[in-house]
Amino acid sequence: MLDRMVYLDNAASTRLDEKVLDAMKPYYFDIYAVATSEFGYSMGIDAKEALEGARQTIASSIGASAEEIVFTSGETESSNMAIKGVVAALLGKKDKHIIVSKIEDFPVLNTAKAFEKAGYKVDFISVDSEGILDLEEFKKAINENTALVSIQHANQEIGTLQDLGTIARLCKEKGVLLHTDATHSYTRVPIDVSKIPVDLVTMSAHTIHGPRGVGALYIRKGTPINKWMDGGFQESNRRAGLENIPGAVGFAKAVELVTPEENESLSTLRDHIIQKAEEEISHVTLNGSRTRRVPHNANITFHYVEGESMTLHLDMRGFAVSTGSACFSRSLEASHVILGIGGDHERAHGSLRFTLGRYNTMEDADTIIDAIKEIVEQLRAISPLYENK
Amino acid sequence: MLDRMVYLDNAASTRLDEKVLDAMKPYYFDIYAVATSEFGYSMGIDAKEALEGARQTIASSIGASAEEIVFTSGETESSNMAIKGVVAALLGKKDKHIIVSKIEDFPVLNTAKAFEKAGYKVDFISVDSEGILDLEEFKKAINENTALVSIQHANQEIGTLQDLGTIARLCKEKGVLLHTDATHSYTRVPIDVSKIPVDLVTMSAHTIHGPRGVGALYIRKGTPINKWMDGGFQESNRRAGLENIPGAVGFAKAVELVTPEENESLSTLRDHIIQKAEEEISHVTLNGSRTRRVPHNANITFHYVEGESMTLHLDMRGFAVSTGSACFSRSLEASHVILGIGGDHERAHGSLRFTLGRYNTMEDADTIIDAIKEIVEQLRAISPLYENK
């Protein structure tokens, strides 16, 4: 039994870094004015400078200009704003046609479904057994009049990285705009918009030890996009709402704290979890790609056992992991991602997702697999599925 | 010269209370899981309990049930969700007809204008010289097929309180839904939805020393309203997006910290500012009502001087106030509120808004009026307007 909980689920990356809160505090207690420009007073100008500094940090992290970054309340808002804003701006200029992958996270997937319900043609492109987009199917679907393509950078459950460069070039050739939800890769795997012609990028602070309720959307200069929400003229009149300056500053600090060394060490942890699970436990399947994978994700199916049972047993032993996505954890539906890569319901329900963060150690990786080994053995011993395998 | 800045503008209420951050911290550093219900693990359940506890606090503060409260990213989102969500849900069932007042804050005003542009009939009801809604004009405008009425509780610039009870009863008689933006009255002046038949109420944490980027929308049980944003199933499937649990907990704490005694003391400060300005400075006009006014707002026009000049001079002396609303401070346009109560551009531009918060003292009130007196005398001495008055 451990003397503390070990988080290897979403919580591993949603825990705020103390340095992030330290960076935010001055904007809660000292420079707490509304951001103003030339007509304001000094604290308003200081607040504005902090906001613009944070914007520059986010911009630089992906090779963008500051004016191409809009702050939002997170992943969901960024992706809704990107897709709905562009599609509305292109109404009458392009066909009512959108392309997404089958394994998008819910903000993109369910926005696409909402457009489908509203009469749009939506192509949900297949992925292969590792979660990689079927480029041939994609090429057949896209045409000059497609309004928008939205293909994620990394998958939220299995961590598979798409070949964004190739997808972006295919879009560019057809003159079609591309949005990517980079929530689950941001700062862990580089995106350089000065090299890859992607037009919109969703980012969020909550996956990198930043504050919750804060995200950003990259909008390439010149991209047609409607304003998100009506109200004030904030964010260069692209997104109304009082600026969350402490949140923006915290987000920027979270970005600065991610280092290549940390990402390297996360991928070492990840590989250790995968290797140890495969070596020490029978009937396991790695979900996703062995190589094209974000450094902080492992997703493994332990066959003949239920993910829900495993998470409960692990919880009692002091480990937190998830089965399926955060949203799926609220229901017993099978993950659309595992089904999307050709898995069946049994594989989906027996899957555990490990999300790694700054506070995880090699000891965590070792002890959780030891615990899983024991739990899997116990559960299989009473499983009719295992007996009859 | 003061040894510190004194904030009597929006910043007076956006400064976070230390106790709010103390309440939020456990959810940044200890209980930082995604909220889960029965299928989750213990920290997820603790997180869920914290979220639901915060929801109950917000609900109780207005006589609502917890399930009638949805957390949002703030005032702008709450008002956009309320109006767009209800109007979309009633499409085809009611006429394309919306009623708002002429002096709404931008989220409501500009949402209404967006509907007008989209072909809706929007009635912008007049207010009298104190900012009080013209009920006769309102009665003529409303009919059984009106989709939605949105009338603010208190004004964002002049603090005038509407007679929400009467407006709600008039809506009820016609079977028309009512939204009120209560951002600028919330916790300072009670709203009891168990007594007043209002259907939707916008609230925000940033006006009561709570965290920025956090708000709520009260939605009376049974109110037809479309989901806001597509994505996950959060907020009982009414608003997608990872829950900002530290934000919700901080919002609830901010609500708990407001007391009737504090509101009483704010109204004493407010009255002192108004009385002293009227007694000691010539050619001043109180904007708004002397009696139907939130306790933390004073708005005074100092004729023959420019608000922008006054704010700059006050800033140099260590005082922060605003002229017009936060949004207007970014331009030199005249406040639509001052124009709405029958003021001209001169009156709008010479207006100063005083917003009072927990950290203001009677000394602040005294010294700022002394400073304004000197500044107004200096500015008038060089003003051709004053010379030719």
PDB file of C-alpha atoms in Angstrom, chain A residues 52-311:
ATOM      1  CA  GLU A  52      -0.241  40.602 -24.424  1.00  0.00           C
ATOM      2  CA  GLY A  53       2.900  39.050 -22.956  1.00  0.00           C
ATOM      3  CA  ALA A  54       0.999  35.829 -22.325  1.00  0.00           C
ATOM      4  CA  ARG A  55      -0.392  35.958 -25.864  1.00  0.00           C
ATOM      5  CA  GLN A  56       3.134  36.318 -27.252  1.00  0.00           C
ATOM      6  CA  THR A  57       4.315  33.290 -25.270  1.00  0.00           C
ATOM      7  CA  ILE A  58       1.511  31.113 -26.643  1.00  0.00           C
ATOM      8  CA  ALA A  59       2.145  32.452 -30.155  1.00  0.00           C
ATOM      9  CA  SER A  60       5.890  31.805 -30.017  1.00  0.00           C
ATOM     10  CA  SER A  61       5.319  28.253 -28.826  1.00  0.00           C
ATOM     11  CA  ILE A  62       3.824  27.348 -32.235  1.00  0.00           C
ATOM     12  CA  GLY A  63       5.640  29.788 -34.511  1.00  0.00           C
ATOM     13  CA  ALA A  64       2.662  32.179 -34.757  1.00  0.00           C
ATOM     14  CA  SER A  65       2.261  35.928 -34.310  1.00  0.00           C
ATOM     15  CA  ALA A  66       0.609  37.257 -31.154  1.00  0.00           C
ATOM     16  CA  GLU A  67      -2.325  38.737 -33.075  1.00  0.00           C
ATOM     17  CA  GLU A  68      -3.151  35.241 -34.354  1.00  0.00           C
ATOM     18  CA  ILE A  69      -3.924  33.966 -30.816  1.00  0.00           C
ATOM     19  CA  VAL A  70      -7.336  34.308 -29.148  1.00  0.00           C
ATOM     20  CA  PHE A  71      -7.795  33.296 -25.519  1.00  0.00           C
ATOM     21  CA  THR A  72     -10.835  31.141 -24.731  1.00  0.00           C
ATOM     22  CA  SER A  73     -12.266  29.173 -21.817  1.00  0.00           C
ATOM     23  CA  GLY A  74     -10.633  25.941 -23.004  1.00  0.00           C
ATOM     24  CA  GLU A  75     -10.547  23.134 -25.540  1.00  0.00           C
ATOM     25  CA  THR A  76     -14.307  22.906 -26.023  1.00  0.00           C
ATOM     26  CA  GLU A  77     -14.740  26.599 -26.706  1.00  0.00           C
ATOM     27  CA  SER A  78     -11.694  26.796 -28.974  1.00  0.00           C
ATOM     28  CA  SER A  79     -12.892  23.929 -31.155  1.00  0.00           C
ATOM     29  CA  ASN A  80     -16.498  25.176 -31.232  1.00  0.00           C
ATOM     30  CA  MET A  81     -15.310  28.672 -32.137  1.00  0.00           C
ATOM     31  CA  ALA A  82     -12.970  27.370 -34.843  1.00  0.00           C
ATOM     32  CA  ILE A  83     -15.439  25.092 -36.591  1.00  0.00           C
ATOM     33  CA  LYS A  84     -18.640  27.100 -36.147  1.00  0.00           C
ATOM     34  CA  GLY A  85     -16.888  30.411 -36.800  1.00  0.00           C
ATOM     35  CA  VAL A  86     -15.273  29.308 -40.043  1.00  0.00           C
ATOM     36  CA  VAL A  87     -18.255  27.363 -41.354  1.00  0.00           C
ATOM     37  CA  ALA A  88     -20.547  30.360 -40.700  1.00  0.00           C
ATOM     38  CA  ALA A  89     -18.112  32.733 -42.383  1.00  0.00           C
ATOM     39  CA  LEU A  90     -17.958  30.491 -45.460  1.00  0.00           C
ATOM     40  CA  LEU A  91     -21.715  29.969 -45.746  1.00  0.00           C
ATOM     41  CA  GLY A  92     -22.693  30.539 -49.378  1.00  0.00           C
ATOM     42  CA  LYS A  93     -19.049  30.605 -50.464  1.00  0.00           C
ATOM     43  CA  LYS A  94     -18.269  26.914 -50.001  1.00  0.00           C
ATOM     44  CA  ASP A  95     -20.380  23.755 -49.942  1.00  0.00           C
ATOM     45  CA  LYS A  96     -22.018  22.589 -46.735  1.00  0.00           C
ATOM     46  CA  HIS A  97     -19.288  19.992 -46.395  1.00  0.00           C
ATOM     47  CA  ILE A  98     -17.033  19.229 -43.434  1.00  0.00           C
ATOM     48  CA  ILE A  99     -14.413  16.515 -42.937  1.00  0.00           C
ATOM     49  CA  VAL A 100     -13.289  15.136 -39.568  1.00  0.00           C
ATOM     50  CA  SER A 101     -11.739  11.873 -38.413  1.00  0.00           C
ATOM     51  CA  LYS A 102     -13.751   9.145 -36.731  1.00  0.00           C
ATOM     52  CA  ILE A 103     -11.715   9.435 -33.524  1.00  0.00           C
ATOM     53  CA  GLU A 104     -11.911  13.157 -32.785  1.00  0.00           C
ATOM     54  CA  ASP A 105     -12.444  14.313 -29.223  1.00  0.00           C
ATOM     55  CA  PHE A 106     -16.028  15.286 -28.374  1.00  0.00           C
ATOM     56  CA  PRO A 107     -15.828  19.033 -29.033  1.00  0.00           C
ATOM     57  CA  VAL A 108     -14.929  18.387 -32.680  1.00  0.00           C
ATOM     58  CA  LEU A 109     -16.861  15.129 -33.091  1.00  0.00           C
ATOM     59  CA  ASN A 110     -20.110  16.437 -31.644  1.00  0.00           C
ATOM     60  CA  THR A 111     -19.836  19.803 -33.395  1.00  0.00           C
ATOM     61  CA  ALA A 112     -19.489  17.875 -36.655  1.00  0.00           C
ATOM     62  CA  LYS A 113     -22.521  15.752 -35.733  1.00  0.00           C
ATOM     63  CA  ALA A 114     -24.503  18.913 -34.990  1.00  0.00           C
ATOM     64  CA  PHE A 115     -23.695  20.192 -38.490  1.00  0.00           C
ATOM     65  CA  GLU A 116     -24.704  16.826 -39.937  1.00  0.00           C
ATOM     66  CA  LYS A 117     -28.048  17.113 -38.160  1.00  0.00           C
ATOM     67  CA  ALA A 118     -28.412  20.616 -39.590  1.00  0.00           C
ATOM     68  CA  GLY A 119     -28.105  19.263 -43.122  1.00  0.00           C
ATOM     69  CA  TYR A 120     -24.359  19.427 -43.727  1.00  0.00           C
ATOM     70  CA  LYS A 121     -22.513  16.590 -45.430  1.00  0.00           C
ATOM     71  CA  VAL A 122     -19.943  15.395 -42.911  1.00  0.00           C
ATOM     72  CA  ASP A 123     -17.310  12.821 -43.806  1.00  0.00           C
ATOM     73  CA  PHE A 124     -15.985  10.922 -40.802  1.00  0.00           C
ATOM     74  CA  ILE A 125     -12.690   9.549 -42.140  1.00  0.00           C
ATOM     75  CA  SER A 126     -11.525   6.142 -40.953  1.00  0.00           C
ATOM     76  CA  VAL A 127      -8.273   5.429 -39.167  1.00  0.00           C
ATOM     77  CA  ASP A 128      -6.125   2.313 -39.284  1.00  0.00           C
ATOM     78  CA  SER A 129      -5.484  -0.108 -36.422  1.00  0.00           C
ATOM     79  CA  GLU A 130      -3.007   2.351 -34.868  1.00  0.00           C
ATOM     80  CA  GLY A 131      -5.349   5.306 -35.180  1.00  0.00           C
ATOM     81  CA  ILE A 132      -3.655   6.864 -38.197  1.00  0.00           C
ATOM     82  CA  LEU A 133      -5.896   8.656 -40.677  1.00  0.00           C
ATOM     83  CA  ASP A 134      -6.678   6.826 -43.927  1.00  0.00           C
ATOM     84  CA  LEU A 135      -5.147   9.321 -46.349  1.00  0.00           C
ATOM     85  CA  GLU A 136      -6.644   7.644 -49.410  1.00  0.00           C
ATOM     86  CA  GLU A 137     -10.152   7.924 -48.003  1.00  0.00           C
ATOM     87  CA  PHE A 138      -9.369  11.513 -47.019  1.00  0.00           C
ATOM     88  CA  LYS A 139      -8.169  12.409 -50.532  1.00  0.00           C
ATOM     89  CA  LYS A 140     -11.374  11.008 -52.004  1.00  0.00           C
ATOM     90  CA  ALA A 141     -13.512  13.024 -49.595  1.00  0.00           C
ATOM     91  CA  ILE A 142     -11.899  16.457 -49.935  1.00  0.00           C
ATOM     92  CA  ASN A 143     -12.646  18.794 -52.811  1.00  0.00           C
ATOM     93  CA  GLU A 144     -12.257  22.503 -53.614  1.00  0.00           C
ATOM     94  CA  ASN A 145     -15.662  23.308 -52.158  1.00  0.00           C
ATOM     95  CA  THR A 146     -15.200  21.603 -48.791  1.00  0.00           C
ATOM     96  CA  ALA A 147     -15.775  24.255 -46.103  1.00  0.00           C
ATOM     97  CA  LEU A 148     -13.447  22.909 -43.424  1.00  0.00           C
ATOM     98  CA  VAL A 149     -11.319  19.950 -42.423  1.00  0.00           C
ATOM     99  CA  SER A 150     -10.806  19.284 -38.716  1.00  0.00           C
ATOM    100  CA  ILE A 151      -8.300  16.546 -37.910  1.00  0.00           C
ATOM    101  CA  GLN A 152      -6.768  16.253 -34.470  1.00  0.00           C
ATOM    102  CA  HIS A 153      -3.029  16.369 -33.902  1.00  0.00           C
ATOM    103  CA  ALA A 154      -2.959  13.713 -31.159  1.00  0.00           C
ATOM    104  CA  ASN A 155      -5.699  11.444 -29.960  1.00  0.00           C
ATOM    105  CA  GLN A 156      -7.196  12.027 -26.507  1.00  0.00           C
ATOM    106  CA  GLU A 157      -7.262   8.354 -25.556  1.00  0.00           C
ATOM    107  CA  ILE A 158      -4.593   6.455 -27.437  1.00  0.00           C
ATOM    108  CA  GLY A 159      -2.163   9.314 -28.081  1.00  0.00           C
ATOM    109  CA  THR A 160      -1.705   8.598 -31.797  1.00  0.00           C
ATOM    110  CA  LEU A 161      -0.124  11.480 -33.709  1.00  0.00           C
ATOM    111  CA  GLN A 162      -1.461  12.291 -37.156  1.00  0.00           C
ATOM    112  CA  ASP A 163       0.792  13.316 -40.013  1.00  0.00           C
ATOM    113  CA  LEU A 164      -0.382  16.902 -39.832  1.00  0.00           C
ATOM    114  CA  GLY A 165       2.109  18.118 -42.430  1.00  0.00           C
ATOM    115  CA  THR A 166       0.758  15.818 -45.116  1.00  0.00           C
ATOM    116  CA  ILE A 167      -2.873  16.511 -44.186  1.00  0.00           C
ATOM    117  CA  ALA A 168      -2.216  20.256 -44.236  1.00  0.00           C
ATOM    118  CA  ARG A 169      -0.571  20.087 -47.660  1.00  0.00           C
ATOM    119  CA  LEU A 170      -3.487  18.089 -49.066  1.00  0.00           C
ATOM    120  CA  CYS A 171      -5.880  20.762 -47.730  1.00  0.00           C
ATOM    121  CA  LYS A 172      -3.711  23.561 -49.101  1.00  0.00           C
ATOM    122  CA  GLU A 173      -3.665  21.949 -52.570  1.00  0.00           C
ATOM    123  CA  LYS A 174      -7.460  22.059 -52.610  1.00  0.00           C
ATOM    124  CA  GLY A 175      -7.703  25.510 -51.026  1.00  0.00           C
ATOM    125  CA  VAL A 176      -9.515  24.085 -47.987  1.00  0.00           C
ATOM    126  CA  LEU A 177      -9.044  25.406 -44.445  1.00  0.00           C
ATOM    127  CA  LEU A 178      -7.701  23.053 -41.770  1.00  0.00           C
ATOM    128  CA  HIS A 179      -8.379  23.101 -38.038  1.00  0.00           C
ATOM    129  CA  THR A 180      -6.511  20.810 -35.680  1.00  0.00           C
ATOM    130  CA  ASP A 181      -7.370  20.039 -32.085  1.00  0.00           C
ATOM    131  CA  ALA A 182      -3.911  19.979 -30.524  1.00  0.00           C
ATOM    132  CA  THR A 183      -5.146  19.785 -26.933  1.00  0.00           C
ATOM    133  CA  HIS A 184      -3.486  16.451 -26.317  1.00  0.00           C
ATOM    134  CA  SER A 185      -0.152  17.185 -27.982  1.00  0.00           C
ATOM    135  CA  TYR A 186       0.387  20.867 -27.232  1.00  0.00           C
ATOM    136  CA  THR A 187       3.951  21.556 -25.983  1.00  0.00           C
ATOM    137  CA  ARG A 188       4.594  17.799 -25.780  1.00  0.00           C
ATOM    138  CA  VAL A 189       5.030  17.427 -29.549  1.00  0.00           C
ATOM    139  CA  PRO A 190       5.950  20.551 -31.533  1.00  0.00           C
ATOM    140  CA  ILE A 191       3.626  22.193 -34.048  1.00  0.00           C
ATOM    141  CA  ASP A 192       5.157  24.954 -36.133  1.00  0.00           C
ATOM    142  CA  VAL A 193       2.506  26.872 -38.034  1.00  0.00           C
ATOM    143  CA  SER A 194       5.214  28.779 -39.900  1.00  0.00           C
ATOM    144  CA  LYS A 195       6.102  25.463 -41.551  1.00  0.00           C
ATOM    145  CA  ILE A 196       2.846  23.499 -41.560  1.00  0.00           C
ATOM    146  CA  PRO A 197      -0.009  25.315 -43.336  1.00  0.00           C
ATOM    147  CA  VAL A 198      -2.646  24.588 -40.688  1.00  0.00           C
ATOM    148  CA  ASP A 199      -5.129  27.452 -40.277  1.00  0.00           C
ATOM    149  CA  LEU A 200      -6.585  26.943 -36.805  1.00  0.00           C
ATOM    150  CA  VAL A 201      -5.155  25.190 -33.743  1.00  0.00           C
ATOM    151  CA  THR A 202      -6.979  24.407 -30.488  1.00  0.00           C
ATOM    152  CA  MET A 203      -4.836  24.540 -27.337  1.00  0.00           C
ATOM    153  CA  SER A 204      -5.655  24.204 -23.657  1.00  0.00           C
ATOM    154  CA  ALA A 205      -3.888  24.895 -20.363  1.00  0.00           C
ATOM    155  CA  HIS A 206      -5.444  22.043 -18.427  1.00  0.00           C
ATOM    156  CA  THR A 207      -3.323  19.317 -20.022  1.00  0.00           C
ATOM    157  CA  ILE A 208       0.008  20.901 -19.071  1.00  0.00           C
ATOM    158  CA  HIS A 209      -0.389  21.746 -15.356  1.00  0.00           C
ATOM    159  CA  GLY A 210      -2.004  25.098 -16.198  1.00  0.00           C
ATOM    160  CA  PRO A 211      -5.251  26.521 -14.843  1.00  0.00           C
ATOM    161  CA  ARG A 212      -8.574  25.039 -15.847  1.00  0.00           C
ATOM    162  CA  GLY A 213     -11.033  27.163 -17.791  1.00  0.00           C
ATOM    163  CA  VAL A 214      -8.302  28.627 -20.011  1.00  0.00           C
ATOM    164  CA  GLY A 215      -7.491  27.791 -23.610  1.00  0.00           C
ATOM    165  CA  ALA A 216      -6.473  29.429 -26.832  1.00  0.00           C
ATOM    166  CA  LEU A 217      -7.228  29.256 -30.510  1.00  0.00           C
ATOM    167  CA  TYR A 218      -4.641  29.990 -33.167  1.00  0.00           C
ATOM    168  CA  ILE A 219      -6.267  31.663 -36.180  1.00  0.00           C
ATOM    169  CA  ARG A 220      -3.952  32.175 -39.134  1.00  0.00           C
ATOM    170  CA  LYS A 221      -4.037  35.789 -40.320  1.00  0.00           C
ATOM    171  CA  GLY A 222      -6.674  36.238 -42.999  1.00  0.00           C
ATOM    172  CA  THR A 223      -8.743  33.174 -42.053  1.00  0.00           C
ATOM    173  CA  PRO A 224     -12.442  33.939 -42.458  1.00  0.00           C
ATOM    174  CA  ILE A 225     -14.066  33.361 -39.053  1.00  0.00           C
ATOM    175  CA  ASN A 226     -17.113  34.810 -37.344  1.00  0.00           C
ATOM    176  CA  LYS A 227     -16.888  36.408 -33.917  1.00  0.00           C
ATOM    177  CA  TRP A 228     -17.480  33.988 -31.021  1.00  0.00           C
ATOM    178  CA  MET A 229     -20.144  35.275 -28.627  1.00  0.00           C
ATOM    179  CA  ASP A 230     -21.639  38.753 -28.789  1.00  0.00           C
ATOM    180  CA  GLY A 231     -20.663  41.388 -26.270  1.00  0.00           C
ATOM    181  CA  GLY A 232     -17.575  43.554 -25.846  1.00  0.00           C
ATOM    182  CA  PHE A 233     -14.710  44.133 -28.237  1.00  0.00           C
ATOM    183  CA  GLN A 234     -12.150  41.979 -26.458  1.00  0.00           C
ATOM    184  CA  GLU A 235      -9.571  39.791 -28.230  1.00  0.00           C
ATOM    185  CA  SER A 236      -9.439  42.179 -31.220  1.00  0.00           C
ATOM    186  CA  ASN A 237     -13.209  41.845 -31.506  1.00  0.00           C
ATOM    187  CA  ARG A 238     -13.008  38.093 -32.159  1.00  0.00           C
ATOM    188  CA  ARG A 239     -14.178  36.745 -28.770  1.00  0.00           C
ATOM    189  CA  ALA A 240     -16.337  38.783 -26.378  1.00  0.00           C
ATOM    190  CA  GLY A 241     -15.938  38.458 -22.621  1.00  0.00           C
ATOM    191  CA  LEU A 242     -13.893  40.028 -19.850  1.00  0.00           C
ATOM    192  CA  GLU A 243     -10.329  38.814 -20.249  1.00  0.00           C
ATOM    193  CA  ASN A 244      -9.205  36.222 -17.712  1.00  0.00           C
ATOM    194  CA  ILE A 245      -5.767  37.773 -17.270  1.00  0.00           C
ATOM    195  CA  PRO A 246      -4.604  35.612 -14.345  1.00  0.00           C
ATOM    196  CA  GLY A 247      -5.690  32.605 -16.417  1.00  0.00           C
ATOM    197  CA  ALA A 248      -3.827  33.764 -19.531  1.00  0.00           C
ATOM    198  CA  VAL A 249      -0.686  34.488 -17.511  1.00  0.00           C
ATOM    199  CA  GLY A 250      -0.944  31.075 -15.852  1.00  0.00           C
ATOM    200  CA  PHE A 251      -1.377  29.378 -19.218  1.00  0.00           C
ATOM    201  CA  ALA A 252       1.738  31.106 -20.551  1.00  0.00           C
ATOM    202  CA  LYS A 253       3.710  30.098 -17.467  1.00  0.00           C
ATOM    203  CA  ALA A 254       2.565  26.488 -17.899  1.00  0.00           C
ATOM    204  CA  VAL A 255       3.841  26.589 -21.481  1.00  0.00           C
ATOM    205  CA  GLU A 256       7.208  27.953 -20.382  1.00  0.00           C
ATOM    206  CA  LEU A 257       7.599  25.192 -17.797  1.00  0.00           C
ATOM    207  CA  VAL A 258       7.416  22.377 -20.337  1.00  0.00           C
ATOM    208  CA  THR A 259      10.922  21.429 -21.484  1.00  0.00           C
ATOM    209  CA  PRO A 260      12.266  18.991 -24.072  1.00  0.00           C
ATOM    210  CA  GLU A 261      13.965  17.159 -21.175  1.00  0.00           C
ATOM    211  CA  GLU A 262      10.624  16.681 -19.443  1.00  0.00           C
ATOM    212  CA  ASN A 263       9.071  15.342 -22.636  1.00  0.00           C
ATOM    213  CA  GLU A 264      11.991  12.970 -23.045  1.00  0.00           C
ATOM    214  CA  SER A 265      11.585  11.699 -19.520  1.00  0.00           C
ATOM    215  CA  LEU A 266       7.814  11.252 -20.007  1.00  0.00           C
ATOM    216  CA  SER A 267       8.422   9.100 -23.055  1.00  0.00           C
ATOM    217  CA  THR A 268      10.861   6.971 -21.065  1.00  0.00           C
ATOM    218  CA  LEU A 269       8.162   6.450 -18.424  1.00  0.00           C
ATOM    219  CA  ARG A 270       5.607   5.673 -21.106  1.00  0.00           C
ATOM    220  CA  ASP A 271       7.830   3.081 -22.757  1.00  0.00           C
ATOM    221  CA  HIS A 272       8.586   1.496 -19.407  1.00  0.00           C
ATOM    222  CA  ILE A 273       4.870   1.091 -18.646  1.00  0.00           C
ATOM    223  CA  ILE A 274       4.188  -0.451 -22.037  1.00  0.00           C
ATOM    224  CA  GLN A 275       7.196  -2.770 -21.942  1.00  0.00           C
ATOM    225  CA  LYS A 276       6.612  -3.957 -18.395  1.00  0.00           C
ATOM    226  CA  ALA A 277       2.911  -4.572 -19.038  1.00  0.00           C
ATOM    227  CA  GLU A 278       3.666  -6.558 -22.163  1.00  0.00           C
ATOM    228  CA  GLU A 279       6.412  -8.575 -20.497  1.00  0.00           C
ATOM    229  CA  GLU A 280       4.726  -9.338 -17.207  1.00  0.00           C
ATOM    230  CA  ILE A 281       1.032  -9.646 -18.033  1.00  0.00           C
ATOM    231  CA  SER A 282      -0.489 -12.005 -20.557  1.00  0.00           C
ATOM    232  CA  HIS A 283      -3.198 -11.121 -23.082  1.00  0.00           C
ATOM    233  CA  VAL A 284      -2.500  -7.417 -23.341  1.00  0.00           C
ATOM    234  CA  THR A 285      -2.865  -5.203 -26.408  1.00  0.00           C
ATOM    235  CA  LEU A 286      -1.257  -1.808 -26.830  1.00  0.00           C
ATOM    236  CA  ASN A 287      -3.854   0.566 -28.222  1.00  0.00           C
ATOM    237  CA  GLY A 288      -2.427   3.111 -30.637  1.00  0.00           C
ATOM    238  CA  SER A 289       0.944   3.371 -32.258  1.00  0.00           C
ATOM    239  CA  ARG A 290       4.241   2.227 -30.771  1.00  0.00           C
ATOM    240  CA  THR A 291       6.146   5.067 -32.394  1.00  0.00           C
ATOM    241  CA  ARG A 292       3.764   7.831 -33.492  1.00  0.00           C
ATOM    242  CA  ARG A 293       2.583   8.553 -29.976  1.00  0.00           C
ATOM    243  CA  VAL A 294       2.639  11.524 -27.603  1.00  0.00           C
ATOM    244  CA  PRO A 295       5.230  11.092 -24.850  1.00  0.00           C
ATOM    245  CA  HIS A 296       2.716  11.162 -22.003  1.00  0.00           C
ATOM    246  CA  ASN A 297       0.173   8.526 -23.066  1.00  0.00           C
ATOM    247  CA  ALA A 298      -0.064   4.779 -22.833  1.00  0.00           C
ATOM    248  CA  ASN A 299      -3.288   2.878 -23.483  1.00  0.00           C
ATOM    249  CA  ILE A 300      -3.427  -0.840 -22.932  1.00  0.00           C
ATOM    250  CA  THR A 301      -6.233  -3.383 -23.064  1.00  0.00           C
ATOM    251  CA  PHE A 302      -6.053  -6.112 -20.464  1.00  0.00           C
ATOM    252  CA  HIS A 303      -8.246  -8.719 -22.037  1.00  0.00           C
ATOM    253  CA  TYR A 304     -10.915 -10.684 -20.138  1.00  0.00           C
ATOM    254  CA  VAL A 305     -11.270  -7.982 -17.474  1.00  0.00           C
ATOM    255  CA  GLU A 306     -13.442  -4.881 -17.186  1.00  0.00           C
ATOM    256  CA  GLY A 307     -11.779  -1.466 -17.104  1.00  0.00           C
ATOM    257  CA  GLU A 308     -14.273  -0.302 -14.494  1.00  0.00           C
ATOM    258  CA  SER A 309     -13.333  -3.118 -12.148  1.00  0.00           C
ATOM    259  CA  MET A 310      -9.652  -2.415 -12.627  1.00  0.00           C
ATOM    260  CA  THR A 311     -10.050   1.317 -11.917  1.00  0.00           C
TER     261      THR A 311
END
